[in-house]
Amino acid sequence: MQLRAQASIATSPLEAVDLPVPEPGPGEVRVRVRACATCRTDLHVIEGDLAPRRLPIVPGHQAVGTVEALGPGARRFALGQRVGIPWLRSSCGACAFCLGGRENLCEGSTYTGWTHDGGYAERCCVPEAFAYAIPEGFDDVEAAPLLCAGIIGYRALRRSEVPRGGRLALYGFGSSAHVTLQVARHWGCSVYVSTRDVAHRRLALELGAAWTGGPSDAPPVRADAAVVFAPAGELVPVALRHLEKGGTVALAGIHMSDVPAMTYEPHLFWEKNLRSVTANTREDGEALLAEAAAIPIQPRVTLYPLAEANRALRDLAGDRVAGTAVLTLD
Ligand SMILES: [Zn+2]
Ligand SMILES: [Zn+2]
């Protein structure tokens, strides 16, 4: 499913096209894709919130499938082994960020489904060093949402510095938040979920949220930490206002509408911290997958055939998906 030019998802801009089978380059493997989860970032790439890095492009950066060909020098995975393809496709490996354990900030990084063709396809190539082995307990469609929704949510949770057993507020309750809540519950946190969508509130309660409400409802407690998942800048002062002194708000998205002007007190004084989350390191990914398998996390998925990618993304844009919309291949 290929995008030729950025456009509103309402116009069904993804087209089914026949492309040549991609050849894996040095150190790459070619994956026969079985499932690819959708992500709000795909919408940002398709609709133009993110500048195009390559067009035409095949979006998709949460693909699960089996290795079917090895490029020159590739030896990490065996043919037939199940792997996951994430957003971060490569980093330079030589800059101060890469050498300092912060490859997510590398200026020379590339991204699946943005700079290189991604997983909304039957086949996709990935550098083996940036692919993940998929834990056995997950089937393909359950594993797919872990690869970005899971990993980014996990990094956001770590960046929020929520203490074990602490009070965590989540703003927005889409794909990433519904996985993150499960990790937070495993850490013994009480989770307060703010989302305008009633079906999302229901899912949050089902998964163990202590409270749910809308953006204009004050949560019953001040949170030790918060993660803002919704790409809505107006939620930033809301999250800060309801934060405990010394707490941290982490912004999980790659794109956000403008943050409105804030007042020093009550938004930032009292040593409140505000931080963003930029992609992830491979260490985040390995840690999330190991913890997801141990918990075990159970992503809620709604399945769509790959050919209906436009419809899946329209449902995502309209907040009509509880959990994660996952594209499947026969
Ligand atoms: Zn680098
Ligand atoms: Zn994503």
XYZ file of C-alpha atoms in Angstrom, residues 12-211:
200
model
C -7.800 7.216 0.706
C -4.317 8.202 -0.482
C -2.780 4.731 -0.110
C -2.922 2.679 -3.293
C -2.355 -1.026 -3.798
C 0.554 -1.350 -6.233
C 2.786 -4.171 -7.448
C 6.426 -3.465 -6.656
C 9.501 -5.560 -7.429
C 10.539 -7.884 -4.610
C 13.072 -5.824 -2.592
C 16.624 -7.178 -2.396
C 18.150 -7.076 1.096
C 21.313 -4.947 1.153
C 24.456 -5.724 3.137
C 23.541 -6.644 6.712
C 19.825 -6.614 5.908
C 17.203 -9.330 5.941
C 14.050 -9.520 3.874
C 10.942 -10.277 5.880
C 7.758 -11.899 4.647
C 5.282 -9.701 6.511
C 2.404 -11.373 8.387
C 1.003 -8.356 10.232
C 1.716 -4.644 10.538
C 0.165 -2.472 13.211
C -0.945 1.072 12.436
C 0.351 4.079 14.362
C -0.533 7.734 14.577
C 2.884 8.464 13.109
C 1.737 6.749 9.895
C -1.055 9.322 9.748
C 1.466 12.136 10.280
C 3.585 10.781 7.388
C 0.561 10.327 5.124
C -1.204 13.610 5.866
C 1.874 15.833 5.966
C 2.257 16.703 9.652
C 5.759 15.314 9.094
C 7.685 16.550 6.049
C 8.069 13.826 3.439
C 11.485 12.134 3.510
C 10.812 9.975 0.456
C 7.923 9.716 -1.996
C 6.442 7.473 -3.097
C 6.723 5.562 0.170
C 5.223 2.423 1.662
C 4.308 3.392 5.273
C 4.236 1.058 8.268
C 6.756 0.551 11.051
C 5.366 -2.199 13.295
C 5.738 -5.249 11.071
C 6.017 -8.866 12.185
C 6.980 -11.638 9.802
C 9.516 -14.308 8.999
C 12.977 -13.909 7.529
C 12.936 -15.173 3.961
C 16.234 -13.877 2.545
C 19.586 -12.766 3.961
C 21.599 -9.916 2.468
C 25.396 -10.106 2.194
C 26.931 -10.605 5.638
C 23.622 -10.990 7.472
C 23.871 -13.764 10.048
C 21.959 -12.704 13.163
C 18.696 -14.436 12.218
C 17.993 -17.790 10.562
C 15.752 -18.189 7.543
C 12.210 -18.721 8.814
C 12.840 -16.969 12.128
C 10.164 -14.547 13.287
C 11.258 -10.934 13.634
C 9.794 -7.486 14.162
C 10.556 -4.344 12.167
C 10.381 -1.089 14.166
C 10.425 2.661 13.441
C 14.166 3.247 14.035
C 15.767 1.604 10.994
C 19.364 2.685 11.458
C 21.608 5.154 13.240
C 25.129 6.213 12.294
C 26.845 4.389 15.132
C 29.648 6.956 15.285
C 28.269 10.243 16.641
C 28.343 11.334 20.275
C 24.666 10.426 20.687
C 25.135 6.918 19.284
C 28.280 6.328 21.331
C 26.620 7.703 24.465
C 23.631 5.329 24.472
C 21.271 7.891 22.960
C 21.028 6.655 19.360
C 17.425 7.901 19.317
C 18.897 11.423 18.953
C 21.306 10.539 16.097
C 21.201 13.045 13.232
C 21.985 10.333 10.699
C 19.163 7.982 11.626
C 16.677 6.493 9.185
C 13.107 5.356 9.760
C 10.945 2.528 8.471
C 7.983 3.809 6.499
C 9.353 7.367 6.304
C 12.883 7.285 4.832
C 12.574 3.681 3.616
C 9.674 1.524 2.491
C 7.881 -0.040 5.432
C 5.598 -2.825 6.467
C 2.314 -2.068 4.694
C 3.519 -4.636 2.195
C 4.027 -8.335 1.625
C 7.784 -7.949 1.973
C 10.043 -5.485 3.720
C 13.813 -5.278 4.218
C 15.413 -4.229 7.500
C 18.992 -4.008 8.794
C 19.301 -7.084 11.015
C 20.890 -5.017 13.806
C 17.675 -2.983 14.145
C 15.188 -5.867 13.955
C 13.876 -7.653 17.046
C 13.391 -11.332 17.779
C 9.732 -11.774 18.742
C 9.013 -13.592 22.033
C 7.134 -16.858 21.501
C 4.124 -16.068 23.674
C 2.773 -13.482 21.241
C 1.073 -14.304 17.979
C 1.881 -12.078 15.002
C -1.000 -9.641 15.376
C -0.430 -9.224 19.134
C 3.295 -8.672 18.711
C 2.948 -5.964 16.074
C 1.635 -3.193 18.388
C 4.554 -3.730 20.744
C 7.029 -2.541 18.120
C 6.159 1.156 18.318
C 3.110 1.648 20.536
C 4.747 -0.579 23.121
C 8.318 0.636 22.808
C 7.536 4.366 22.675
C 5.082 4.057 25.545
C 7.747 2.240 27.517
C 10.317 4.950 26.870
C 7.732 7.576 27.798
C 6.988 5.725 31.026
C 10.685 5.616 31.878
C 11.063 9.300 30.952
C 8.130 10.156 33.226
C 10.089 8.650 36.132
C 6.887 7.359 37.656
C 7.860 5.544 40.853
C 6.823 1.913 41.354
C 3.449 2.035 43.024
C 3.038 5.712 42.112
C 0.160 7.639 40.621
C 0.315 7.956 36.841
C -1.914 10.074 34.605
C -2.347 9.229 30.922
C -3.785 11.759 28.451
C -5.234 10.099 25.375
C -5.910 6.377 25.286
C -5.026 4.953 21.899
C -2.750 2.136 20.877
C 0.331 3.172 22.857
C -1.497 4.152 26.042
C -3.391 0.869 26.265
C -0.088 -1.050 26.254
C 1.610 1.426 28.601
C -1.211 1.139 31.144
C -0.572 -2.596 31.366
C 3.125 -2.025 32.083
C 2.296 0.627 34.688
C -0.192 -1.667 36.419
C 2.518 -4.334 36.526
C 4.724 -1.762 38.251
C 2.005 -1.355 40.863
C 0.971 2.123 39.717
C -2.542 3.555 40.028
C -3.442 4.888 36.604
C -5.738 7.848 35.883
C -6.842 8.073 32.256
C -8.131 11.213 30.593
C -9.679 10.743 27.153
C -12.668 12.262 25.415
C -13.733 8.939 23.921
C -16.188 6.825 25.916
C -15.152 3.482 24.366
C -11.531 4.277 25.216
C -12.527 5.016 28.816
C -14.289 1.661 28.984
C -11.184 -0.169 27.754
C -9.011 1.719 30.260
C -11.250 0.618 33.143
C -11.245 -2.949 31.849
C -7.442 -2.902 31.863
C -7.312 -1.679 35.445
C -7.414 2.117 35.390
C -8.316 3.587 38.798
C -10.256 6.460 37.219
